[in-house]
Amino acid sequence: MIQISHVSKNYGSFDVLKDCSTTVSKGEVIVVCGPSGSGKSTLIKCVNGLEPFQSGEIIVNGTSVGDPKTNLSKLRAHVGMVFQNFELFPHMSITQNLAIAQVKVLGRQQDEAIDKGLKLLDRVGLKAHAHKFPGQLSGGQQQRVAIARALAMDPICMLFDEPTSALDPEMVNEVLDVMTELAQEGMTMMCVTHEMGFARRVANRVIFMDHGRIVEDDEKEAFFANPRSERAQQFLAKILHH
Amino acid sequence: MVYEFDWSSIPGALPILWDGMAVSLEITLIAIVVGIVWGTLLAMMRLSSIKPLSLFAAGYVNLFRAIPLVMVLLWFFLIVPRFIADLFGLPPNTDLRLASAMIGFALFESAYYSEIIRAGIQSVPKGQMAACQALGMTYGQAMRLVILPQAFRNMVPLLLTQAIILFQDTSLVYVSALADFFGAAYKVGDRDGRLVELLLFAGLVYFVLCFAASMLVKHLQKKYQPA
């Protein structure tokens, strides 16, 4: 589904990503973690071409992301992404937020798009809020809407960029529950997150990054039981032991 | 000797003054509409990653912002009418003063509007564009559907304030002997020997209109304060 091979990216002399390679198969859930500044968000944004990269190759569902001939808009329409700060459109109602890209990008009819949007809104437990505006919802609710908005495009895979980092602690679980459900239904997911409970529950593999490199890329059990690198051991010790 | 005011020539001059006001408002309106449309394009060019476009927009804005308006109007009064007449094959005595004043104003004000609009676009968080792109929207769709609507909402007070300034600036078209409100008042005063009264009256009208409009802007600003 997603093949990342030897991807490097730099800002001038600063290397953000160094020779990163991994693959995500259909139906797999991959958690990407690591200290801040390790390049994990940049890596996930390279997957749908939001961040350009200088060398290497990323293939998503047979399409090369870095190829200048690729129609990125077309590719992105089928790769869902959820952002740290939700990024709902504040000047549109929740219903409009869910429908707009379906209508403008996929060319669906307005009623069909609204129908689909409302079904997904119901699925994330927010049907009653359809007519509201993003500013009237809590962070956790906004993030659930953002997930529904991405799902409305019938994505072939979903990218999550720290979906719970901007949330109050008591709202983290409502978002993780939606993500867990998605994972169990077989959605292909790549999640940048520090939620190790989520990783333990649903991830197939865990990727650990540090200084722009993929340091570990292991089955979940192996990663948590016995991380090979010292850096990952330190990281886990810090975030798990309190 | 104390100056004796005589306001008697004003009531009879009201139709002329009204016509003048219509000209002023017409120029203001055209300049606002063209200024916002062209200003938006300029702002997008300036923010564009395509170097020639952003250089052109920066040059345009800096040029017009560094020249007095009155000079631009004079150029347009002296040069543009001939140019337009040639272009459309109009007889040389066609009165193009209004058209050239409008063009001059619109092009000049676009420079100011584009700076306001640029700030408005930049006030929208970057993540909004990323979210649009992630949903498969093109740059144009993202701008039209998501970025610009939010940008305009943020900048309504500034745009209105600029419109008030623009309305006052229309009085400068008197250099082209065009009978806008100020020009009409001046002509009537000159004709009747009552320049002082007419100019005071014109000043009062400008003050009342602009002050009322700026109060309205303040009111709107309070009502629609971004959260």
Coordinates of C-alpha atoms in Angstrom, one line a residue:
Chain A
M1 CA 0.0 0.0 0.0
I2 CA 2.7 2.5 1.1
Q3 CA 6.4 1.9 0.2
I4 CA 8.9 4.4 1.5
S5 CA 12.4 3.8 0.2
H6 CA 15.5 5.7 1.1
V7 CA 13.7 9.0 1.6
S8 CA 15.9 11.9 2.6
K9 CA 15.0 15.5 3.2
N10 CA 16.9 18.5 4.3
Y11 CA 16.4 22.2 5.0
G12 CA 19.7 23.6 3.8
S13 CA 22.3 21.8 5.8
F14 CA 19.9 20.5 8.3
D15 CA 18.8 16.9 7.7
V16 CA 15.2 16.3 8.6
L17 CA 15.0 12.8 7.2
K18 CA 17.9 10.5 6.6
D19 CA 17.5 7.5 4.4
C20 CA 14.1 6.3 5.7
S21 CA 12.7 3.1 4.4
T22 CA 9.6 1.1 5.5
T23 CA 6.5 -0.4 4.1
V24 CA 2.9 -0.4 5.2
S25 CA 0.7 -3.3 3.8
K26 CA -3.0 -3.2 3.3
G27 CA -4.8 -3.4 6.6
E28 CA -1.8 -2.8 8.7
V29 CA -1.7 -0.3 11.5
I30 CA 1.7 1.4 12.0
V31 CA 2.5 3.6 14.9
V32 CA 5.4 6.1 14.5
C33 CA 6.9 7.5 17.6
G34 CA 10.0 9.3 18.8
P35 CA 11.2 12.4 20.5
S36 CA 10.0 15.8 19.1
G37 CA 12.1 16.9 16.2
S38 CA 12.9 13.4 15.2
G39 CA 11.1 13.8 11.8
K40 CA 8.1 11.7 12.4
S41 CA 5.5 14.3 11.4
T42 CA 7.6 15.2 8.3
L43 CA 7.8 11.6 7.3
I44 CA 4.0 11.2 7.4
K45 CA 3.5 14.4 5.5
C46 CA 5.8 13.2 2.8
V47 CA 3.5 10.2 2.2
N48 CA 0.8 12.4 0.7
G49 CA 3.2 15.0 -0.7
L50 CA 2.4 17.8 1.8
E51 CA 6.1 17.9 2.4
P52 CA 8.5 17.6 -0.6
F53 CA 11.6 15.4 -0.2
Q54 CA 14.9 15.6 -2.1
S55 CA 15.7 12.0 -2.6
G56 CA 14.3 8.5 -2.4
E57 CA 10.9 7.3 -3.4
I58 CA 7.4 6.9 -1.9
I59 CA 4.9 4.8 -3.7
V60 CA 1.3 4.9 -2.5
N61 CA -1.1 2.4 -4.1
G62 CA 1.1 2.2 -7.2
T63 CA 1.6 6.0 -7.6
S64 CA 4.9 7.7 -7.0
V65 CA 4.5 10.7 -4.7
G66 CA 7.7 12.4 -5.6
D67 CA 7.2 12.1 -9.4
P68 CA 6.5 15.7 -10.8
K69 CA 4.1 14.1 -13.3
T70 CA 1.9 12.7 -10.5
N71 CA -1.4 14.5 -10.0
L72 CA -1.0 15.0 -6.2
S73 CA -4.5 16.4 -5.7
K74 CA -6.0 13.2 -7.2
L75 CA -3.8 11.0 -5.0
R76 CA -4.5 13.0 -1.8
A77 CA -8.2 12.7 -2.4
H78 CA -7.9 9.1 -1.5
V79 CA -5.4 9.3 1.3
G80 CA -7.1 10.6 4.5
M81 CA -5.2 12.8 6.8
V82 CA -5.9 13.9 10.4
F83 CA -4.0 16.8 11.8
Q84 CA -2.8 17.8 15.3
N85 CA -5.0 20.9 15.3
F86 CA -8.0 19.4 13.6
E87 CA -8.1 22.0 10.8
L88 CA -11.8 22.0 10.4
F89 CA -13.0 24.9 8.3
P90 CA -14.3 27.4 10.9
H91 CA -16.6 29.3 8.6
M92 CA -18.6 26.2 7.6
S93 CA -21.0 24.1 9.6
I94 CA -20.1 20.6 10.5
T95 CA -22.3 19.3 7.7
Q96 CA -20.6 21.6 5.2
N97 CA -17.2 20.6 6.5
L98 CA -18.1 16.9 5.8
A99 CA -19.6 17.5 2.4
I100 CA -17.4 20.2 0.7
A101 CA -14.5 18.0 -0.5
Q102 CA -16.9 15.2 -1.6
V103 CA -18.7 17.7 -3.8
K104 CA -15.8 19.8 -5.1
V105 CA -13.2 17.1 -5.3
L106 CA -15.0 13.8 -6.0
G107 CA -17.9 15.5 -7.8
R108 CA -20.6 13.9 -5.7
Q109 CA -24.1 15.4 -5.6
Q110 CA -24.7 17.7 -2.6
D111 CA -27.4 15.5 -1.0
E112 CA -25.4 12.3 -1.5
A113 CA -22.4 14.0 0.1
I114 CA -24.5 15.3 3.1
D115 CA -26.0 11.9 3.5
K116 CA -22.6 10.2 3.6
G117 CA -21.2 12.9 5.9
L118 CA -24.1 12.5 8.4
K119 CA -23.7 8.7 8.4
L120 CA -20.1 9.1 9.3
L121 CA -20.9 11.8 11.9
D122 CA -23.2 9.3 13.5
R123 CA -20.5 6.7 13.5
V124 CA -18.2 9.0 15.5
G125 CA -21.1 9.7 17.8
L126 CA -21.8 13.3 16.9
K127 CA -25.0 13.2 14.9
A128 CA -26.6 15.8 17.1
H129 CA -24.0 18.4 16.3
A130 CA -24.4 18.4 12.5
H131 CA -25.7 22.0 12.3
K132 CA -23.1 23.5 14.6
F133 CA -19.9 25.3 13.7
P134 CA -16.5 23.9 14.7
G135 CA -15.9 26.6 17.3
Q136 CA -18.9 25.3 19.2
L137 CA -17.4 21.9 19.7
S138 CA -14.8 20.7 22.1
G139 CA -11.3 19.7 20.8
G140 CA -12.1 16.0 21.0
Q141 CA -15.4 16.4 19.2
Q142 CA -13.7 18.5 16.5
Q143 CA -11.1 15.8 16.0
R144 CA -13.8 13.2 15.6
V145 CA -15.4 15.4 13.0
A146 CA -12.1 15.7 11.2
I147 CA -11.8 11.9 11.1
A148 CA -15.3 11.6 9.7
R149 CA -14.4 14.3 7.1
A150 CA -11.4 12.3 6.0
L151 CA -13.4 9.0 5.9
A152 CA -16.1 10.6 3.8
M153 CA -13.6 10.6 0.9
D154 CA -13.5 6.8 1.0
P155 CA -9.8 6.8 1.7
I156 CA -7.6 3.8 0.9
C157 CA -5.5 4.6 3.9
M158 CA -5.4 7.1 6.8
L159 CA -2.6 9.2 8.1
F160 CA -2.7 10.5 11.6
D161 CA -0.4 13.3 12.6
E162 CA -0.4 13.5 16.4
P163 CA -4.2 13.4 16.5
T164 CA -4.4 13.7 20.3
S165 CA -1.5 16.0 21.2
A166 CA -3.5 19.2 21.2
L167 CA -6.3 17.7 23.3
D168 CA -7.2 18.0 27.0
P169 CA -6.4 14.6 28.7
E170 CA -10.0 13.7 29.2
M171 CA -10.7 14.0 25.5
V172 CA -7.9 11.8 24.3
N173 CA -9.8 8.6 24.8
E174 CA -12.9 9.5 22.7
V175 CA -10.6 10.1 19.7
L176 CA -8.5 7.0 20.4
D177 CA -11.7 4.9 20.6
V178 CA -12.7 6.0 17.1
M179 CA -9.2 5.2 15.8
T180 CA -9.2 1.8 17.5
E181 CA -12.6 1.0 15.9
L182 CA -11.2 2.0 12.5
A183 CA -8.2 -0.1 12.9
Q184 CA -10.3 -3.1 13.9
E185 CA -12.3 -2.7 10.8
G186 CA -9.2 -3.2 8.7
M187 CA -8.3 0.4 7.7
T188 CA -4.7 0.8 6.7
M189 CA -3.3 3.4 9.1
M190 CA -0.1 5.2 9.8
C191 CA -0.2 7.1 13.1
V192 CA 2.3 9.5 14.5
T193 CA 1.4 9.4 18.2
H194 CA 2.8 9.0 21.7
E195 CA -0.2 7.0 22.9
M196 CA 1.6 3.8 23.7
G197 CA -1.6 2.3 25.1
F198 CA -3.1 2.7 21.6
A199 CA 0.0 1.2 20.0
R200 CA -0.1 -1.8 22.3
R201 CA -3.8 -2.3 21.6
V202 CA -4.0 -2.0 17.8
A203 CA -0.6 -1.5 16.1
N204 CA 0.9 -4.2 14.0
R205 CA 4.3 -2.5 14.0
V206 CA 6.0 0.3 15.8
I207 CA 8.5 2.6 14.1
F208 CA 10.8 4.6 16.3
M209 CA 12.5 7.6 14.9
D210 CA 15.4 9.7 16.2
H211 CA 17.2 12.6 14.4
G212 CA 15.6 11.9 11.1
R213 CA 16.4 8.2 11.1
I214 CA 14.2 5.2 11.5
V215 CA 15.9 3.5 14.4
E216 CA 13.5 0.7 15.0
D217 CA 10.9 -0.9 12.8
D218 CA 9.6 -3.8 14.7
E219 CA 6.6 -6.0 15.4
K220 CA 4.7 -4.4 18.3
E221 CA 5.5 -7.3 20.7
A222 CA 9.2 -7.1 20.0
F223 CA 9.3 -3.4 20.3
F224 CA 7.7 -3.2 23.7
A225 CA 9.3 -6.3 25.1
N226 CA 12.7 -5.6 24.0
P227 CA 13.6 -2.5 22.0
R228 CA 17.0 -3.0 20.4
S229 CA 18.4 0.5 20.4
E230 CA 19.4 2.3 23.5
R231 CA 17.6 5.4 22.4
A232 CA 14.3 3.6 22.1
Q233 CA 14.8 2.0 25.5
Q234 CA 15.4 5.4 27.1
F235 CA 12.4 6.9 25.3
L236 CA 10.1 4.1 26.4
A237 CA 11.4 4.2 29.9
K238 CA 10.6 7.9 30.0
I239 CA 7.1 7.8 28.6
L240 CA 5.9 4.5 30.2
H241 CA 7.2 4.8 33.8
H242 CA 4.9 7.4 35.3
Chain B
M1 CA -14.0 93.6 10.1
V2 CA -15.9 90.5 11.0
Y3 CA -16.7 88.1 8.1
E4 CA -20.5 87.9 7.6
F5 CA -21.7 84.4 6.7
D6 CA -24.3 84.2 4.0
W7 CA -25.6 80.6 3.5
S8 CA -28.3 81.6 1.0
S9 CA -26.6 80.2 -2.0
I10 CA -26.6 76.6 -0.6
P11 CA -30.3 75.6 -1.0
G12 CA -30.4 76.5 -4.6
A13 CA -27.1 74.7 -5.3
L14 CA -28.3 71.4 -3.7
P15 CA -29.1 69.7 -7.1
I16 CA -25.6 70.5 -8.4
L17 CA -24.0 69.3 -5.1
W18 CA -26.1 66.1 -5.2
D19 CA -24.9 65.4 -8.8
G20 CA -21.3 66.0 -7.5
M21 CA -22.0 63.5 -4.6
A22 CA -23.2 61.0 -7.1
V23 CA -19.9 61.3 -9.0
S24 CA -17.9 60.9 -5.8
L25 CA -19.8 57.8 -4.8
E26 CA -19.5 56.3 -8.2
I27 CA -15.7 56.7 -8.3
T28 CA -15.6 55.3 -4.7
L29 CA -17.6 52.3 -5.6
I30 CA -15.8 51.4 -8.7
A31 CA -12.4 51.9 -7.0
I32 CA -13.5 49.6 -4.1
V33 CA -14.8 46.8 -6.4
V34 CA -11.8 46.9 -8.8
G35 CA -9.4 47.5 -5.9
I36 CA -10.6 44.4 -4.0
V37 CA -10.7 42.2 -7.1
W38 CA -7.3 43.3 -8.5
G39 CA -5.9 43.7 -5.0
T40 CA -6.8 40.1 -4.2
L41 CA -5.0 38.9 -7.4
L42 CA -2.0 41.1 -6.5
A43 CA -1.9 39.7 -3.0
M44 CA -2.0 36.1 -4.3
M45 CA 0.7 36.9 -6.8
R46 CA 2.8 38.4 -4.0
L47 CA 2.4 35.3 -1.9
S48 CA 3.0 33.0 -4.8
S49 CA 6.1 30.9 -5.0
I50 CA 6.5 31.8 -8.7
K51 CA 9.2 34.4 -8.6
P52 CA 8.2 36.6 -11.6
L53 CA 4.7 36.9 -10.3
S54 CA 5.7 37.9 -6.7
L55 CA 8.3 40.3 -8.0
F56 CA 5.7 42.0 -10.3
A57 CA 3.2 42.3 -7.5
A58 CA 5.8 43.7 -5.1
G59 CA 7.0 46.2 -7.7
Y60 CA 3.4 47.3 -8.4
V61 CA 2.5 47.8 -4.8
N62 CA 5.7 49.6 -3.9
L63 CA 5.5 51.8 -6.9
F64 CA 1.9 53.0 -6.3
R65 CA 2.5 53.3 -2.5
A66 CA 5.5 55.6 -3.1
I67 CA 3.7 58.1 -5.4
P68 CA 1.2 60.8 -4.3
L69 CA -2.3 60.0 -5.4
V70 CA -2.7 63.4 -6.9
M71 CA 0.1 62.8 -9.3
V72 CA -1.3 59.5 -10.4
L73 CA -4.6 61.2 -11.1
L74 CA -2.9 63.9 -13.1
W75 CA -1.1 61.3 -15.2
F76 CA -4.3 59.5 -15.8
F77 CA -6.0 62.8 -16.6
L78 CA -3.3 63.8 -19.1
I79 CA -2.3 60.5 -20.7
V80 CA -5.0 57.9 -20.4
P81 CA -7.9 59.7 -22.2
R82 CA -5.8 60.1 -25.3
F83 CA -4.8 56.4 -25.1
I84 CA -8.3 55.2 -24.6
A85 CA -9.6 57.5 -27.4
D86 CA -6.9 56.0 -29.8
L87 CA -7.6 52.5 -28.7
F88 CA -11.4 52.7 -29.3
G89 CA -11.3 55.2 -32.2
L90 CA -13.3 57.7 -30.2
P91 CA -13.5 61.3 -31.4
P92 CA -10.8 63.4 -29.7
N93 CA -13.3 65.6 -27.9
T94 CA -15.0 62.7 -26.0
D95 CA -15.1 63.5 -22.2
L96 CA -13.1 60.7 -20.6
R97 CA -12.3 62.5 -17.4
L98 CA -14.6 60.3 -15.3
A99 CA -13.4 57.1 -16.8
S100 CA -9.7 58.0 -16.4
A101 CA -10.2 59.2 -12.8
M102 CA -11.9 55.8 -12.1
I103 CA -9.1 53.8 -13.6
G104 CA -6.4 55.9 -11.8
F105 CA -8.2 55.5 -8.5
A106 CA -8.8 51.8 -9.0
L107 CA -5.2 51.0 -9.9
F108 CA -3.9 53.2 -7.1
E109 CA -6.2 51.8 -4.4
S110 CA -5.5 48.2 -5.5
A111 CA -2.0 48.6 -4.2
Y112 CA -3.4 49.5 -0.7
Y113 CA -6.1 46.8 -0.8
S114 CA -3.6 44.1 -1.8
E115 CA -1.5 44.8 1.3
I116 CA -4.6 44.5 3.5
I117 CA -5.7 41.3 1.7
R118 CA -2.2 39.9 1.9
A119 CA -2.2 40.4 5.7
G120 CA -5.7 38.8 5.7
I121 CA -4.6 35.7 3.8
Q122 CA -1.6 35.4 6.1
S123 CA -3.9 35.6 9.2
V124 CA -5.4 32.3 8.2
P125 CA -3.5 29.4 9.9
K126 CA -1.2 27.5 7.5
G127 CA -2.8 24.2 8.5
Q128 CA -6.0 25.2 6.7
M129 CA -4.2 25.1 3.4
A130 CA -2.6 21.8 4.3
A131 CA -6.1 20.4 5.3
C132 CA -7.5 21.5 1.9
Q133 CA -4.7 19.9 0.0
A134 CA -4.9 16.7 2.1
L135 CA -8.6 16.5 1.0
G136 CA -7.5 16.7 -2.6
M137 CA -8.4 20.3 -3.3
T138 CA -6.4 22.2 -5.8
Y139 CA -4.7 25.5 -4.8
G140 CA -7.5 27.5 -6.5
Q141 CA -10.3 25.6 -4.8
A142 CA -8.6 25.9 -1.4
M143 CA -8.2 29.7 -1.9
R144 CA -11.7 30.2 -3.1
L145 CA -13.6 27.9 -0.7
V146 CA -11.6 28.1 2.5
I147 CA -8.7 30.6 2.7
L148 CA -10.2 33.8 1.1
P149 CA -13.6 33.6 2.9
Q150 CA -11.8 33.4 6.2
A151 CA -9.3 36.1 5.2
F152 CA -12.1 38.5 4.1
R153 CA -14.0 37.9 7.3
N154 CA -10.9 38.9 9.3
M155 CA -10.3 42.0 7.3
V156 CA -13.8 43.5 6.9
P157 CA -13.0 46.4 9.3
L158 CA -9.8 47.3 7.6
L159 CA -11.4 47.1 4.1
L160 CA -14.2 49.4 5.3
T161 CA -11.8 51.8 6.9
Q162 CA -9.9 51.9 3.6
A163 CA -13.1 52.6 1.8
I164 CA -13.8 55.6 4.0
I165 CA -10.3 57.0 3.3
L166 CA -10.9 56.3 -0.4
F167 CA -14.1 58.3 -0.3
Q168 CA -12.3 61.3 1.1
D169 CA -9.5 60.9 -1.4
T170 CA -12.0 61.2 -4.3
S171 CA -12.0 65.0 -3.6
L172 CA -8.5 65.0 -5.3
V173 CA -10.1 64.5 -8.7
Y174 CA -10.7 68.3 -8.6
V175 CA -7.3 68.4 -10.3
S176 CA -9.0 67.1 -13.5
A177 CA -11.7 69.7 -13.2
L178 CA -14.2 66.9 -12.7
A179 CA -17.3 67.9 -10.8
D180 CA -17.3 65.5 -7.9
F181 CA -18.8 66.7 -4.6
F182 CA -15.9 68.8 -3.6
G183 CA -15.4 70.2 -7.1
A184 CA -19.1 71.1 -7.4
A185 CA -19.0 72.9 -4.0
Y186 CA -16.0 74.8 -5.1
K187 CA -17.6 75.8 -8.4
V188 CA -20.8 77.0 -6.8
G189 CA -18.8 79.0 -4.2
D190 CA -16.7 80.5 -6.8
R191 CA -19.7 81.4 -8.9
D192 CA -21.6 83.1 -6.1
G193 CA -18.6 84.6 -4.3
R194 CA -19.4 82.4 -1.3
L195 CA -16.4 80.0 -1.3
V196 CA -16.0 80.0 2.5
E197 CA -19.6 78.9 3.2
L198 CA -19.6 76.3 0.5
L199 CA -16.3 74.8 1.6
L200 CA -17.4 74.7 5.2
F201 CA -20.6 73.1 4.1
A202 CA -18.8 70.5 2.0
G203 CA -16.4 69.8 4.9
L204 CA -19.4 69.2 7.2
V205 CA -21.0 66.8 4.8
Y206 CA -17.7 64.8 4.4
F207 CA -17.3 64.8 8.2
V208 CA -20.9 63.6 8.9
L209 CA -20.7 60.8 6.3
C210 CA -17.2 59.6 7.2
F211 CA -17.8 59.8 10.9
A212 CA -21.0 57.9 10.7
A213 CA -19.4 55.3 8.5
S214 CA -16.5 54.8 10.9
M215 CA -18.9 54.5 13.8
L216 CA -20.6 51.8 11.8
V217 CA -17.3 50.0 11.3
K218 CA -16.6 50.1 15.0
H219 CA -20.0 48.7 15.7
L220 CA -19.5 45.9 13.2
Q221 CA -16.0 45.2 14.6
K222 CA -17.5 44.7 18.1
K223 CA -20.3 42.5 16.8
Y224 CA -18.1 40.2 14.7
Q225 CA -15.0 40.1 16.8
P226 CA -13.1 36.9 15.9
A227 CA -13.2 34.6 18.8

